[in-house]
Short mmCIF file of C-alpha atoms and ligand atoms in Angstrom, two decimals:
data_model
loop_
_atom_site.label_atom_id
_atom_site.label_comp_id
_atom_site.label_asym_id
_atom_site.label_seq_id
_atom_site.Cartn_x
_atom_site.Cartn_y
_atom_site.Cartn_z
CA MET V 1 21.74 -13.95 7.61
CA PRO V 2 18.93 -14.57 5.13
CA VAL V 3 18.68 -12.44 2.00
CA TYR V 4 15.64 -10.25 2.65
CA LEU V 5 13.65 -9.55 -0.51
CA ASP V 6 10.33 -8.69 1.12
CA HIS V 7 10.59 -4.96 1.84
CA ALA V 8 7.07 -4.38 0.52
CA ALA V 9 5.73 -6.46 3.42
CA THR V 10 7.76 -4.50 5.95
CA THR V 11 11.18 -2.88 5.83
CA PRO V 12 13.79 -2.70 8.62
CA ILE V 13 13.46 0.30 10.90
CA SER V 14 15.81 3.17 9.99
CA ALA V 15 18.47 4.39 12.42
CA GLN V 16 16.74 7.77 12.65
CA ALA V 17 13.36 6.20 13.48
CA LEU V 18 14.87 3.83 16.04
CA ALA V 19 16.63 6.73 17.79
CA ALA V 20 13.40 8.77 17.93
CA LEU V 21 11.37 5.78 19.11
CA THR V 22 13.72 4.78 21.94
CA ARG V 23 14.15 8.39 23.04
CA GLU V 24 10.39 8.90 23.35
CA LEU V 25 9.64 5.47 24.83
CA SER V 26 11.68 6.39 27.88
CA ARG V 27 9.59 9.52 28.44
CA CYS V 28 6.09 9.94 29.79
CA GLY V 29 3.30 12.33 28.91
CA ASN V 30 -0.09 12.27 27.21
CA PRO V 31 -0.15 14.97 24.50
CA SER V 32 -3.67 15.89 25.65
CA SER V 33 -2.56 16.55 29.26
CA LEU V 34 -2.14 20.16 30.27
CA HIS V 35 0.87 19.85 32.60
CA GLY V 36 4.53 20.11 31.61
CA SER V 37 4.97 16.45 30.60
CA GLY V 38 1.82 16.60 28.51
CA ARG V 39 2.89 19.84 26.86
CA ARG V 40 6.29 18.34 26.07
CA ALA V 41 4.66 15.30 24.44
CA ARG V 42 2.32 17.63 22.51
CA ARG V 43 5.36 19.54 21.20
CA VAL V 44 6.87 16.26 19.94
CA VAL V 45 3.62 15.32 18.21
CA GLU V 46 3.17 18.74 16.58
CA GLU V 47 6.78 18.86 15.40
CA ALA V 48 6.32 15.38 13.93
CA ARG V 49 3.13 16.55 12.21
CA GLU V 50 5.08 19.38 10.57
CA VAL V 51 7.86 17.07 9.41
CA ILE V 52 5.39 14.58 7.94
CA ALA V 53 3.40 17.35 6.27
CA ALA V 54 6.58 18.65 4.63
CA ALA V 55 7.58 15.13 3.52
CA VAL V 56 4.19 14.47 1.95
CA GLY V 57 3.50 17.92 0.51
CA ALA V 58 0.60 18.81 2.80
CA HIS V 59 -0.38 21.35 5.44
CA PRO V 60 0.26 20.12 9.01
CA SER V 61 -3.45 20.39 9.85
CA GLU V 62 -4.13 17.82 7.11
CA VAL V 63 -2.18 15.07 8.91
CA VAL V 64 -4.47 12.76 10.94
CA PHE V 65 -2.49 10.12 12.85
CA THR V 66 -3.80 6.56 12.77
CA SER V 67 -2.67 3.09 13.83
CA GLY V 68 -1.42 2.35 10.30
CA GLY V 69 -2.43 2.02 6.67
CA THR V 70 -5.39 -0.28 7.28
CA GLU V 71 -7.06 2.14 9.69
CA ALA V 72 -6.32 5.09 7.41
CA ASP V 73 -7.95 3.32 4.46
CA ASN V 74 -10.99 2.33 6.54
CA LEU V 75 -11.39 5.88 7.82
CA ALA V 76 -11.14 7.37 4.34
CA VAL V 77 -13.48 5.00 2.54
CA LYS V 78 -16.13 4.65 5.26
CA GLY V 79 -15.77 8.27 6.37
CA LEU V 80 -16.19 9.69 2.88
CA TYR V 81 -19.02 7.30 2.01
CA TRP V 82 -21.03 8.06 5.16
CA SER V 83 -20.52 11.79 5.00
CA ARG V 84 -21.37 12.08 1.30
CA ARG V 85 -24.42 9.81 1.58
CA ASN V 86 -25.68 11.62 4.64
CA GLU V 87 -25.58 14.86 2.68
CA ASP V 88 -27.47 13.28 -0.24
CA GLN V 89 -29.05 9.81 -0.05
CA ARG V 90 -28.53 9.29 -3.78
CA ARG V 91 -24.76 9.15 -3.37
CA ARG V 92 -24.18 5.43 -2.96
CA LYS V 93 -21.76 4.58 -5.71
CA ILE V 94 -18.11 3.82 -4.93
CA ILE V 95 -15.89 3.81 -8.00
CA CYS V 96 -12.99 1.53 -7.12
CA SER V 97 -10.06 -0.19 -8.79
CA PRO V 98 -10.16 -3.99 -8.55
CA VAL V 99 -6.45 -4.17 -7.69
CA GLU V 100 -6.69 -2.39 -4.32
CA HIS V 101 -5.12 -3.79 -1.17
CA HIS V 102 -7.57 -5.66 1.05
CA ALA V 103 -7.61 -2.66 3.43
CA VAL V 104 -9.62 -0.82 0.75
CA LEU V 105 -11.17 -3.75 -1.10
CA ASP V 106 -12.72 -5.39 1.95
CA THR V 107 -13.90 -2.03 3.31
CA VAL V 108 -15.69 -1.29 0.03
CA GLU V 109 -17.21 -4.78 -0.02
CA TRP V 110 -18.32 -4.38 3.61
CA LEU V 111 -20.13 -1.14 2.73
CA GLN V 112 -21.72 -2.94 -0.21
CA ARG V 113 -22.92 -5.84 1.94
CA HIS V 114 -23.99 -3.90 5.03
CA ASP V 115 -24.62 -0.29 4.13
CA GLY V 116 -26.25 0.07 0.74
CA ALA V 117 -23.15 0.93 -1.30
CA GLU V 118 -23.16 0.19 -4.98
CA VAL V 119 -19.71 -0.61 -6.32
CA CYS V 120 -18.34 0.10 -9.77
CA TRP V 121 -15.20 -1.98 -10.34
CA LEU V 122 -13.01 -0.25 -12.89
CA PRO V 123 -11.40 -2.16 -15.73
CA VAL V 124 -7.59 -2.42 -15.68
CA ASP V 125 -5.14 -3.20 -18.47
CA ASP V 126 -2.67 -6.13 -18.65
CA TYR V 127 -0.37 -4.31 -16.24
CA GLY V 128 -3.11 -3.63 -13.69
CA VAL V 129 -3.41 0.06 -14.57
CA VAL V 130 -6.84 1.69 -14.32
CA SER V 131 -8.43 3.17 -17.43
CA VAL V 132 -8.98 6.94 -17.00
CA ASP V 133 -11.61 6.84 -19.77
CA ALA V 134 -13.59 4.27 -17.80
CA VAL V 135 -13.58 6.57 -14.76
CA ARG V 136 -14.73 9.47 -16.94
CA ALA V 137 -17.57 7.43 -18.48
CA GLU V 138 -18.68 6.06 -15.11
CA ILE V 139 -18.79 9.47 -13.44
CA ALA V 140 -20.43 11.19 -16.42
CA SER V 141 -23.21 8.57 -16.62
CA ASP V 142 -24.64 9.76 -13.27
CA PRO V 143 -22.40 12.15 -11.32
CA GLY V 144 -25.03 12.73 -8.62
CA ALA V 145 -24.91 9.05 -7.61
CA VAL V 146 -21.18 8.91 -6.90
CA ALA V 147 -20.06 9.02 -3.27
CA LEU V 148 -16.34 8.66 -3.88
CA VAL V 149 -13.58 7.33 -6.11
CA THR V 150 -10.75 5.23 -4.69
CA VAL V 151 -7.64 4.18 -6.63
CA MET V 152 -4.32 3.27 -5.03
CA TRP V 153 -1.15 5.22 -5.90
CA ALA V 154 0.95 2.12 -6.62
CA ASN V 155 0.12 -1.55 -6.39
CA ASN V 156 1.65 -3.59 -3.59
CA GLU V 157 1.77 -6.83 -5.59
CA VAL V 158 2.89 -5.92 -9.11
CA GLY V 159 4.25 -2.42 -8.47
CA SER V 160 2.32 -0.60 -11.23
CA VAL V 161 1.81 3.13 -10.68
CA GLN V 162 -1.71 4.46 -11.29
CA PRO V 163 -2.72 7.73 -13.01
CA VAL V 164 -3.93 9.13 -9.69
CA ALA V 165 -3.59 12.86 -10.42
CA GLU V 166 -5.44 12.50 -13.74
CA ILE V 167 -8.32 10.65 -12.09
CA ALA V 168 -8.44 13.14 -9.19
CA ARG V 169 -8.65 16.03 -11.67
CA LEU V 170 -11.63 14.34 -13.29
CA ALA V 171 -13.36 13.66 -9.97
CA ASN V 172 -12.75 17.25 -8.87
CA GLU V 173 -14.53 18.57 -11.98
CA TYR V 174 -17.67 17.02 -10.51
CA GLY V 175 -16.91 17.86 -6.87
CA ILE V 176 -16.46 14.16 -6.07
CA PRO V 177 -13.83 13.30 -3.42
CA MET V 178 -11.11 10.79 -4.26
CA HIS V 179 -9.08 8.62 -1.87
CA SER V 180 -5.75 7.04 -2.69
CA ASP V 181 -3.89 4.35 -0.75
CA ALA V 182 -0.29 5.59 -1.01
CA VAL V 183 1.09 3.08 1.50
CA GLN V 184 3.51 1.57 -1.02
CA ALA V 185 4.19 4.78 -2.93
CA PHE V 186 5.09 7.15 -0.09
CA GLY V 187 8.84 7.13 0.48
CA SER V 188 9.41 5.22 -2.79
CA LEU V 189 8.12 7.71 -5.36
CA PRO V 190 8.07 11.50 -5.29
CA LEU V 191 4.56 12.56 -4.36
CA SER V 192 2.67 15.60 -3.15
CA PHE V 193 -0.71 15.50 -1.46
CA ALA V 194 -1.37 19.15 -2.32
CA GLY V 195 -0.44 18.61 -5.97
CA SER V 196 -2.45 15.39 -6.30
CA GLY V 197 -5.93 16.88 -5.97
CA LEU V 198 -6.90 14.05 -3.61
CA ALA V 199 -9.38 14.46 -0.76
CA THR V 200 -7.64 11.79 1.36
CA MET V 201 -4.45 9.72 1.14
CA ALA V 202 -3.20 6.87 3.35
CA ILE V 203 0.40 6.29 4.45
CA SER V 204 1.96 3.75 6.82
CA GLY V 205 5.06 3.74 9.05
CA HIS V 206 6.49 0.26 8.61
CA LYS V 207 6.77 0.47 4.81
CA ILE V 208 9.16 3.43 5.03
CA GLY V 209 11.50 2.48 7.89
CA GLY V 210 9.21 3.50 10.74
CA PRO V 211 7.55 1.24 13.32
CA VAL V 212 4.56 -1.03 12.70
CA GLY V 213 1.26 0.24 14.10
CA VAL V 214 1.44 3.89 13.13
CA GLY V 215 0.42 5.74 9.99
CA ALA V 216 -1.58 8.72 8.87
CA LEU V 217 -4.49 9.76 6.75
CA LEU V 218 -3.98 13.02 4.88
CA VAL V 219 -7.32 14.80 4.89
CA GLY V 220 -7.86 17.99 2.86
CA ARG V 221 -8.96 20.90 5.02
CA ALA V 222 -12.38 21.24 3.38
CA VAL V 223 -13.05 17.49 3.33
CA LYS V 224 -15.81 16.12 5.55
CA LEU V 225 -15.30 12.67 7.05
CA THR V 226 -17.61 10.79 9.39
CA PRO V 227 -15.43 9.18 12.09
CA VAL V 228 -15.09 5.44 12.42
CA LEU V 229 -13.68 5.48 15.97
CA HIS V 230 -15.54 7.43 18.64
CA GLY V 231 -13.98 8.74 21.83
CA GLY V 232 -11.91 11.72 22.84
CA GLY V 233 -11.84 13.25 19.37
CA GLN V 234 -8.09 13.89 19.56
CA GLU V 235 -7.43 14.28 15.84
CA ARG V 236 -9.73 17.04 14.49
CA GLU V 237 -12.74 15.07 15.83
CA ILE V 238 -12.03 12.73 12.91
CA ARG V 239 -10.06 10.14 14.84
CA SER V 240 -10.14 9.32 18.54
CA GLY V 241 -7.55 7.61 20.72
CA THR V 242 -4.57 8.74 22.82
CA LEU V 243 -1.80 9.76 20.48
CA ASP V 244 1.19 7.38 20.40
CA THR V 245 3.97 9.94 20.84
CA PRO V 246 6.97 7.57 20.41
CA SER V 247 5.59 5.97 17.23
CA ILE V 248 4.57 9.34 15.81
CA ALA V 249 8.05 10.76 16.45
CA ALA V 250 9.57 7.69 14.79
CA LEU V 251 7.17 7.94 11.83
CA ALA V 252 8.31 11.53 11.27
CA ALA V 253 11.99 10.57 11.50
CA ALA V 254 11.47 7.71 9.04
CA ALA V 255 9.50 9.92 6.63
CA GLU V 256 12.13 12.65 6.70
CA ALA V 257 14.93 10.13 6.07
CA ALA V 258 13.07 8.24 3.31
CA VAL V 259 12.01 11.36 1.43
CA GLY V 260 15.41 13.01 1.96
CA HIS V 261 17.22 10.00 0.47
CA LEU V 262 14.71 9.48 -2.33
CA PRO V 263 16.62 11.40 -5.07
CA GLU V 264 19.54 8.92 -4.81
CA GLU V 265 17.75 5.91 -3.33
CA GLY V 266 14.92 5.79 -5.91
CA PRO V 267 17.24 5.46 -8.94
CA ARG V 268 19.59 3.11 -7.04
CA LEU V 269 16.73 0.73 -6.26
CA ALA V 270 15.27 1.01 -9.76
CA ARG V 271 18.67 0.05 -11.25
CA LEU V 272 18.95 -2.84 -8.81
CA ARG V 273 15.42 -3.91 -9.74
CA GLU V 274 16.35 -3.96 -13.44
CA LYS V 275 19.40 -6.08 -12.58
CA LEU V 276 17.14 -8.44 -10.62
CA ILE V 277 14.64 -8.68 -13.48
CA ALA V 278 17.40 -9.42 -16.02
CA GLY V 279 18.97 -11.95 -13.65
CA VAL V 280 15.70 -13.78 -12.96
CA VAL V 281 14.73 -13.98 -16.62
CA GLY V 282 18.28 -15.10 -17.48
CA ALA V 283 18.20 -17.83 -14.81
CA VAL V 284 14.62 -18.96 -15.51
CA PRO V 285 13.59 -17.98 -19.06
CA GLU V 286 10.01 -19.18 -18.42
CA ALA V 287 9.52 -16.44 -15.77
CA VAL V 288 7.09 -13.71 -16.83
CA LEU V 289 7.42 -10.19 -15.40
CA ARG V 290 4.02 -8.84 -14.27
CA GLY V 291 3.12 -5.19 -13.75
CA THR V 292 4.24 -2.22 -15.81
CA PRO V 293 7.76 -2.63 -17.22
CA ASP V 294 9.96 0.39 -16.55
CA PRO V 295 13.34 -0.20 -18.22
CA GLU V 296 13.89 3.54 -18.72
CA LEU V 297 13.37 4.15 -14.97
CA ALA V 298 10.54 6.55 -15.78
CA GLY V 299 8.64 6.01 -12.53
CA LEU V 300 5.97 3.74 -13.99
CA ARG V 301 6.68 1.04 -11.43
CA LEU V 302 7.70 1.04 -7.77
CA PRO V 303 11.51 1.17 -7.80
CA GLY V 304 11.83 -1.78 -5.42
CA ASN V 305 9.22 -4.09 -6.98
CA ALA V 306 9.84 -7.09 -9.23
CA HIS V 307 6.94 -9.49 -9.62
CA PHE V 308 6.91 -12.65 -11.72
CA THR V 309 4.79 -15.64 -12.45
CA PHE V 310 6.63 -18.95 -12.80
CA PRO V 311 4.71 -21.44 -14.95
CA GLY V 312 4.00 -24.91 -13.68
CA CYS V 313 4.59 -24.33 -9.98
CA GLU V 314 2.80 -23.04 -6.91
CA GLY V 315 4.03 -19.69 -5.65
CA ASP V 316 4.10 -20.88 -2.08
CA SER V 317 6.19 -23.97 -3.01
CA LEU V 318 8.72 -21.67 -4.61
CA LEU V 319 8.59 -19.36 -1.60
CA PHE V 320 9.38 -22.16 0.83
CA LEU V 321 12.13 -23.64 -1.35
CA LEU V 322 13.73 -20.20 -1.68
CA ASP V 323 13.38 -19.74 2.06
CA LEU V 324 15.25 -23.02 2.60
CA ALA V 325 18.00 -21.58 0.38
CA GLY V 326 18.13 -18.44 2.55
CA ILE V 327 16.10 -16.12 0.30
CA GLU V 328 13.00 -14.44 1.76
CA SER V 329 10.33 -13.48 -0.77
CA SER V 330 6.55 -13.38 -1.01
CA THR V 331 3.76 -14.64 -3.20
CA GLY V 332 2.49 -11.07 -2.83
CA SER V 333 -1.11 -12.01 -2.21
CA ALA V 334 -3.48 -13.33 0.36
CA CYS V 335 -3.52 -16.89 1.48
CA THR V 336 -5.72 -17.76 4.39
CA ALA V 337 -5.48 -20.72 6.75
CA GLY V 338 -3.09 -22.60 4.53
CA VAL V 339 -5.24 -22.41 1.41
CA PRO V 340 -3.47 -20.54 -1.39
CA ARG V 341 -5.85 -18.35 -3.35
CA PRO V 342 -4.93 -16.84 -6.69
CA SER V 343 -4.29 -13.13 -6.41
CA HIS V 344 -7.29 -10.88 -7.12
CA VAL V 345 -4.82 -8.43 -8.69
CA LEU V 346 -3.49 -10.96 -11.21
CA LEU V 347 -7.01 -12.21 -12.02
CA ALA V 348 -8.15 -8.60 -12.64
CA MET V 349 -5.18 -8.24 -15.01
CA GLY V 350 -6.59 -11.13 -17.05
CA LEU V 351 -4.39 -14.01 -15.90
CA THR V 352 -5.92 -17.46 -15.55
CA GLU V 353 -6.03 -19.03 -12.10
CA GLU V 354 -3.27 -21.41 -13.17
CA GLN V 355 -1.01 -18.58 -14.33
CA ALA V 356 -1.72 -16.63 -11.16
CA ARG V 357 -0.73 -19.53 -8.91
CA GLY V 358 2.97 -19.30 -9.73
CA ALA V 359 3.34 -15.74 -8.44
CA GLN V 360 6.44 -14.51 -6.63
CA ARG V 361 7.24 -10.96 -5.54
CA PHE V 362 10.77 -9.81 -4.81
CA SER V 363 10.87 -6.38 -3.20
CA LEU V 364 13.96 -4.29 -2.52
CA GLY V 365 14.56 -1.59 0.08
CA HIS V 366 17.12 0.49 1.89
CA THR V 367 19.26 -2.44 3.03
CA SER V 368 19.27 -4.19 -0.39
CA THR V 369 22.54 -4.71 -2.24
CA GLU V 370 23.82 -6.21 -5.50
CA SER V 371 24.89 -9.34 -3.61
CA ASP V 372 21.25 -9.91 -2.52
CA VAL V 373 20.26 -9.98 -6.19
CA GLU V 374 23.16 -12.29 -7.06
CA ALA V 375 22.18 -14.70 -4.27
CA LEU V 376 18.60 -14.85 -5.60
CA VAL V 377 19.73 -15.46 -9.17
CA ALA V 378 22.08 -18.24 -8.01
CA ALA V 379 19.40 -20.00 -5.90
CA LEU V 380 16.45 -19.63 -8.26
CA PRO V 381 17.03 -22.32 -10.95
CA GLU V 382 17.18 -25.19 -8.47
CA ALA V 383 14.31 -23.87 -6.35
CA TYR V 384 12.18 -23.46 -9.49
CA ALA V 385 13.06 -26.94 -10.77
CA ARG V 386 12.08 -28.49 -7.41
CA ALA V 387 8.91 -26.40 -7.13
CA ARG V 388 7.91 -27.50 -10.63
CA LYS V 389 8.50 -31.11 -9.72
CA ALA V 390 6.25 -30.67 -6.68
CA GLY V 391 3.75 -29.47 -9.28
CA MET V 392 0.52 -27.65 -9.10
CA ALA V 393 -1.30 -30.32 -7.13
CA GLY V 394 1.19 -31.05 -4.38
CA HIS V 395 1.72 -27.49 -3.24
CA ALA V 396 3.74 -26.67 -0.17
CA SER V 397 1.15 -27.71 2.40
CA SER V 398 3.56 -30.28 3.78
CA ILE V 399 6.28 -27.75 4.56
CA ARG V 400 4.28 -24.63 5.25
CA THR V 401 2.87 -23.46 8.50
CA ALA V 402 -0.70 -22.26 8.19
CA GLY V 403 -1.03 -18.51 8.29
CA THR V 404 -2.55 -15.47 6.77
CA GLN V 405 -0.78 -12.87 4.78
CA HIS V 406 -2.28 -9.69 3.45
CA LEU V 407 0.78 -7.63 2.66
N1 PLP R 501 -2.22 -0.64 1.66
C1 PLP R 501 -1.20 -1.21 1.00
C2 PLP R 501 -1.03 -0.92 -0.46
C3 PLP R 501 -0.31 -2.05 1.67
O1 PLP R 501 0.69 -2.62 1.00
C4 PLP R 501 -0.52 -2.29 3.05
C5 PLP R 501 0.36 -3.22 3.81
O2 PLP R 501 0.59 -4.33 3.45
C6 PLP R 501 -1.60 -1.65 3.70
C7 PLP R 501 -2.42 -0.84 2.98
C8 PLP R 501 -1.86 -1.85 5.17
O3 PLP R 501 -0.99 -1.06 5.93
P1 PLP R 501 -0.72 -1.42 7.48
O4 PLP R 501 0.12 -2.68 7.47
O5 PLP R 501 0.03 -0.24 8.03
O6 PLP R 501 -2.04 -1.60 8.14
#
C-alpha cells in the first residue's frame, strides 16, 4: 500500500459517508416528485440540509447544494457580480486575493475578459496572507465601484489561513458582499458561516470524507445571486438540476463526522504535521517550509498541510521519484499537458520562478499515521538527491504521464 500524503487533493471516503451513499444509491425517488418515493427522497435531502447547516454554523435555508467546490465558487463569484452590477452599473470591481484556487481565479479572470469586470489583486505577505489594510484602502478609495470581495478561508497549496472575518467585517461596513472559498478549511478548522459575516461560502464533499461531485454554497438569506445554471430552479431558484440524494446524504454524513471529530482530529493532525516538518527539514536541511508557520498549533495553518520548496530540483521530478518509493505527494499547483508551470501562489508570495519550481506539498488526513511520516522522512533524502541530479532542465517529462492537476 502506498503512503498517501495527498489528502488536500482528495481524502478517502469516511465509513459514515460510504454507508449513507450505498444506502441511498439502492433507493429511487426524485426529491421534487410528489409521490411517496419522492417525498422520502425529499426527507433525506432536507435532513441532510439540517445536518450540514449545523456543521457549518448556518441556517438550513442557507445551504444550496451544488456539484462541488468549483460550481459553488462559480455561482458565488458570477452570481454576486451579475446581481450587484445589474443593480448599479458602476459596480464592476472585484477585490480578489491572488492566491485563490483556479475555481475562483479563473472565474474572476473570465468576468474580466468577457463581462467588463475590473479586478483588484490584493497584495499578500511572504506567507501568502492578504493584507487587511490593503482591502480597507481599496474599498475606501471608491466603495460604490466594488461589486464583491473574494478571499479564500485557507490556501490549498501552502495552507495559510486568511483573516476572513476581519475582511468580511470591513466589507459589511460598506454593504459589500464577500465570498470565501472554504473548501480546504471546512472540516479542518472550526468555522461558522453565521459568525463569519460572509455573504457566500463554498464547501466540497471529497475534501472532508464525502464523495466527489457534491458540495454546497452557503448563501445568506438576504443575499441576491443571479443563477449560473438555468432549469427547474430546485435550490431557491439559485441553482437548477435534480438533487443528487445519495451524494447529499453522504455529504451530510461526512460533514457530521468531520466536524464531530475535529476537536481531537485537528490537534492530532497539527502535531503530526509538526513532526513531518521537523523530519523533512532534518532529512533535507535545504528544504524551505512555505506558508504560515504554526509551531504553537494556533490555527494559523491548515492542520494537515506541510508545503516545501526543495532547491535545485523540479517538483514533479521529486513527486515521481517519491511515487516510485511508494510515497504519494503533490506539487500542489497546476501543470497542464505535461508542462510544469510555477505556482501562481508561490509567485504571489514573492518567490522566483526557480524557487517555485521545487515545490512539494504533503497533506495529512484522517487515515494518516506516524508511520506515514516516518516513511516519507526515510525516502526523502535519496529521492531529493536523484531529483537534484536530474536538475532543473531535465525535469520528469520522461517518466511522467501528461495530465492536468488543479487541486
Ligand atoms: N477550492 C479549493 C481551495 C480547492 O482546494 C478545490 C479542490 O481542489 C476546489 C475549490 C474545487 O473543489 P471541487 O474539486 O469540489 O470542484
